[in-house]
Amino acid sequence: MTQPQDQGDSHRHHHHGLAAVDLHPAVAKLVVGLLTACAIAVVAGLVMLWPSDRDHDIPVQFQSSGGGSVEIETGQVVSQTMADCLNSQAGQVFAGAATVSTVKDGPCIQNTVELTSGPNKGANTLIEVPTNRVQAGLQQDSGSDDLSDAQLGKPQPGQPDLAVMTRDVVNGVAPVNR
């Protein structure tokens, strides 16, 4: 007679391995043929879509006013004033100060920026930032039921909120922390 096994001391489990799948020879050839066709399609797509040395058009949002690519330079805001929009110097590079007529509660913030990099380093440019006053369609010295005067003077959503950077420079040398 056999002794019943103590279930508390035993450990049983079942393993599932990779079992060979029996396929009909015609089905196996079909599977291999489909995999080969997929591999050929991938290689053909890779060859057709591979970047070439040909010129590509620059998307409009990345073009300069002359149609070429936009050059990005760094700069520092040196002055700001509220003024009318559409200043002819906006986006142009110039020496000296911008010609800006200050307008109380003007619809745009005129930012004179000193360029600190690129081929125009040391020159200035003017960046116009439309305020909420433009979006609300308000004229000078008029108010809004929805926005306070402070909110009307802020840049529109999505526009840069530029500020004049103060320089702590004595005799042309910036202080260094040691």
Tab-separated table of C-alpha atoms in Angstrom:
chain	number	residue	atom	x	y	z
A	1	MET	CA	0.000	0.000	0.000
A	2	THR	CA	1.256	3.447	-0.821
A	3	GLN	CA	1.406	6.183	1.687
A	4	PRO	CA	-0.627	9.312	0.926
A	5	GLN	CA	1.673	12.215	0.251
A	6	ASP	CA	1.532	15.120	2.686
A	7	GLN	CA	0.091	17.998	0.668
A	8	GLY	CA	1.623	20.632	2.976
A	9	ASP	CA	5.205	19.636	2.161
A	10	SER	CA	4.875	19.174	-1.561
A	11	HIS	CA	5.410	21.764	-4.208
A	12	ARG	CA	3.910	21.193	-7.593
A	13	HIS	CA	3.815	23.347	-10.664
A	14	HIS	CA	3.561	22.974	-14.390
A	15	HIS	CA	5.861	24.468	-17.034
A	16	HIS	CA	4.757	25.523	-20.496
A	17	GLY	CA	7.564	25.436	-22.991
A	18	LEU	CA	7.786	26.448	-26.584
A	19	ALA	CA	6.047	23.686	-28.343
A	20	ALA	CA	6.612	22.977	-31.992
A	21	VAL	CA	3.604	23.893	-34.049
A	22	ASP	CA	2.814	21.484	-36.800
A	23	LEU	CA	1.845	23.367	-39.916
A	24	HIS	CA	0.846	21.957	-43.215
A	25	PRO	CA	3.724	22.528	-45.680
A	26	ALA	CA	1.575	24.859	-47.789
A	27	VAL	CA	0.701	27.003	-44.748
A	28	ALA	CA	4.369	27.120	-43.685
A	29	LYS	CA	5.353	28.342	-47.180
A	30	LEU	CA	2.589	30.953	-47.022
A	31	VAL	CA	3.831	32.270	-43.650
A	32	VAL	CA	7.440	32.432	-44.889
A	33	GLY	CA	6.265	34.167	-48.078
A	34	LEU	CA	4.276	36.787	-46.118
A	35	LEU	CA	7.223	37.485	-43.799
A	36	THR	CA	9.531	37.838	-46.803
A	37	ALA	CA	7.090	40.227	-48.516
A	38	CYS	CA	6.876	42.335	-45.324
A	39	ALA	CA	10.683	42.475	-45.066
A	40	ILE	CA	10.967	43.566	-48.717
A	41	ALA	CA	8.291	46.256	-48.161
A	42	VAL	CA	10.166	47.606	-45.109
A	43	VAL	CA	13.465	47.795	-47.017
A	44	ALA	CA	11.751	49.451	-50.021
A	45	GLY	CA	10.073	52.003	-47.734
A	46	LEU	CA	13.366	52.720	-46.001
A	47	VAL	CA	15.095	53.342	-49.342
A	48	MET	CA	12.276	55.567	-50.665
A	49	LEU	CA	11.956	57.634	-47.484
A	50	TRP	CA	15.681	57.999	-46.752
A	51	PRO	CA	16.663	61.717	-46.679
A	52	SER	CA	18.502	62.825	-49.786
A	53	ASP	CA	20.810	65.696	-50.589
A	54	ARG	CA	18.107	67.597	-52.449
A	55	ASP	CA	16.900	70.979	-51.222
A	56	HIS	CA	13.734	71.091	-49.168
A	57	ASP	CA	11.430	74.085	-48.917
A	58	ILE	CA	11.527	75.906	-45.586
A	59	PRO	CA	8.079	75.924	-43.926
A	60	VAL	CA	6.542	79.419	-43.931
A	61	GLN	CA	6.602	79.789	-40.139
A	62	PHE	CA	10.402	79.324	-40.184
A	63	GLN	CA	11.149	81.725	-43.072
A	64	SER	CA	12.595	85.182	-42.742
A	65	SER	CA	10.969	88.087	-44.547
A	66	GLY	CA	13.333	87.420	-47.447
A	67	GLY	CA	12.215	83.787	-47.742
A	68	GLY	CA	15.386	82.229	-46.300
A	69	SER	CA	15.786	80.502	-42.986
A	70	VAL	CA	15.452	82.486	-39.781
A	71	GLU	CA	18.663	83.310	-37.925
A	72	ILE	CA	18.321	83.117	-34.164
A	73	GLU	CA	20.399	85.523	-32.114
A	74	THR	CA	20.413	86.302	-28.425
A	75	GLY	CA	19.876	89.742	-26.991
A	76	GLN	CA	19.082	91.788	-23.936
A	77	VAL	CA	16.150	94.186	-23.580
A	78	VAL	CA	17.587	97.633	-22.903
A	79	SER	CA	14.396	99.706	-23.021
A	80	GLN	CA	10.628	99.315	-23.157
A	81	THR	CA	7.765	101.674	-23.777
A	82	MET	CA	4.053	101.511	-24.543
A	83	ALA	CA	3.397	102.727	-28.077
A	84	ASP	CA	1.319	102.242	-31.204
A	85	CYS	CA	1.864	99.029	-33.160
A	86	LEU	CA	3.422	98.612	-36.617
A	87	ASN	CA	6.660	100.528	-36.039
A	88	SER	CA	8.696	100.399	-39.268
A	89	GLN	CA	11.856	99.574	-37.290
A	90	ALA	CA	10.355	96.380	-35.805
A	91	GLY	CA	12.530	93.405	-36.716
A	92	GLN	CA	15.175	95.577	-38.375
A	93	VAL	CA	18.787	95.818	-37.182
A	94	PHE	CA	20.048	99.323	-36.460
A	95	ALA	CA	22.671	101.215	-34.468
A	96	GLY	CA	21.633	103.491	-31.623
A	97	ALA	CA	18.182	103.923	-30.157
A	98	ALA	CA	14.910	103.025	-31.822
A	99	THR	CA	12.545	105.746	-32.973
A	100	VAL	CA	9.538	105.122	-30.751
A	101	SER	CA	6.759	107.547	-29.889
A	102	THR	CA	5.531	106.733	-26.414
A	103	VAL	CA	1.738	106.474	-26.188
A	104	LYS	CA	0.076	106.214	-22.793
A	105	ASP	CA	-1.893	102.943	-22.730
A	106	GLY	CA	-0.558	102.123	-26.192
A	107	PRO	CA	-1.605	98.821	-27.717
A	108	CYS	CA	1.953	97.467	-28.121
A	109	ILE	CA	5.044	97.188	-25.974
A	110	GLN	CA	8.062	98.381	-27.973
A	111	ASN	CA	11.216	96.559	-26.779
A	112	THR	CA	14.632	97.807	-27.865
A	113	VAL	CA	16.940	94.775	-27.742
A	114	GLU	CA	20.728	94.893	-27.866
A	115	LEU	CA	21.951	91.853	-29.814
A	116	THR	CA	24.570	89.864	-27.884
A	117	SER	CA	25.392	87.204	-30.496
A	118	GLY	CA	25.576	86.641	-34.227
A	119	PRO	CA	26.870	88.827	-37.024
A	120	ASN	CA	24.979	91.886	-35.691
A	121	LYS	CA	26.384	91.658	-32.155
A	122	GLY	CA	26.315	95.089	-30.494
A	123	ALA	CA	23.563	96.458	-32.766
A	124	ASN	CA	19.932	96.873	-31.741
A	125	THR	CA	16.581	95.642	-32.972
A	126	LEU	CA	13.004	96.493	-32.063
A	127	ILE	CA	10.547	93.803	-30.995
A	128	GLU	CA	6.856	94.702	-30.835
A	129	VAL	CA	4.686	92.737	-28.435
A	130	PRO	CA	0.912	93.283	-28.762
A	131	THR	CA	-0.948	93.663	-25.483
A	132	ASN	CA	-4.380	92.493	-24.394
A	133	ARG	CA	-5.587	95.990	-25.376
A	134	VAL	CA	-5.078	95.017	-29.051
A	135	GLN	CA	-6.983	91.768	-28.637
A	136	ALA	CA	-9.834	93.543	-26.855
A	137	GLY	CA	-9.961	96.107	-29.694
A	138	LEU	CA	-9.705	99.029	-27.274
A	139	GLN	CA	-8.502	102.483	-28.122
A	140	GLN	CA	-6.085	104.588	-26.076
A	141	ASP	CA	-7.392	105.594	-22.634
A	142	SER	CA	-10.461	103.343	-22.913
A	143	GLY	CA	-11.209	100.651	-20.368
A	144	SER	CA	-12.642	97.154	-20.381
A	145	ASP	CA	-15.409	95.518	-18.396
A	146	ASP	CA	-13.567	92.186	-18.359
A	147	LEU	CA	-9.926	93.205	-17.817
A	148	SER	CA	-8.245	95.597	-15.406
A	149	ASP	CA	-5.869	98.285	-16.673
A	150	ALA	CA	-2.915	96.178	-15.481
A	151	GLN	CA	-4.186	93.153	-17.427
A	152	LEU	CA	-4.784	95.248	-20.551
A	153	GLY	CA	-1.132	96.344	-20.511
A	154	LYS	CA	0.207	92.764	-20.397
A	155	PRO	CA	1.253	90.836	-23.507
A	156	GLN	CA	-1.382	88.756	-25.255
A	157	PRO	CA	-1.370	85.025	-24.473
A	158	GLY	CA	1.391	83.335	-26.429
A	159	GLN	CA	3.446	86.523	-26.725
A	160	PRO	CA	6.794	86.934	-24.946
A	161	ASP	CA	6.776	88.777	-21.639
A	162	LEU	CA	10.033	90.677	-22.036
A	163	ALA	CA	11.577	92.806	-19.316
A	164	VAL	CA	14.462	95.270	-19.164
A	165	MET	CA	17.460	93.599	-17.575
A	166	THR	CA	19.302	95.797	-15.111
A	167	ARG	CA	23.043	95.735	-15.252
A	168	ASP	CA	25.158	95.973	-12.137
A	169	VAL	CA	28.269	97.251	-13.855
A	170	VAL	CA	30.888	99.540	-12.377
A	171	ASN	CA	33.513	101.072	-14.684
A	172	GLY	CA	32.561	98.618	-17.446
A	173	VAL	CA	33.233	95.519	-15.330
A	174	ALA	CA	30.512	93.233	-14.000
A	175	PRO	CA	30.999	92.122	-10.394
A	176	VAL	CA	32.197	88.552	-9.891
A	177	ASN	CA	31.300	86.470	-6.845
A	178	ARG	CA	34.375	84.786	-5.406
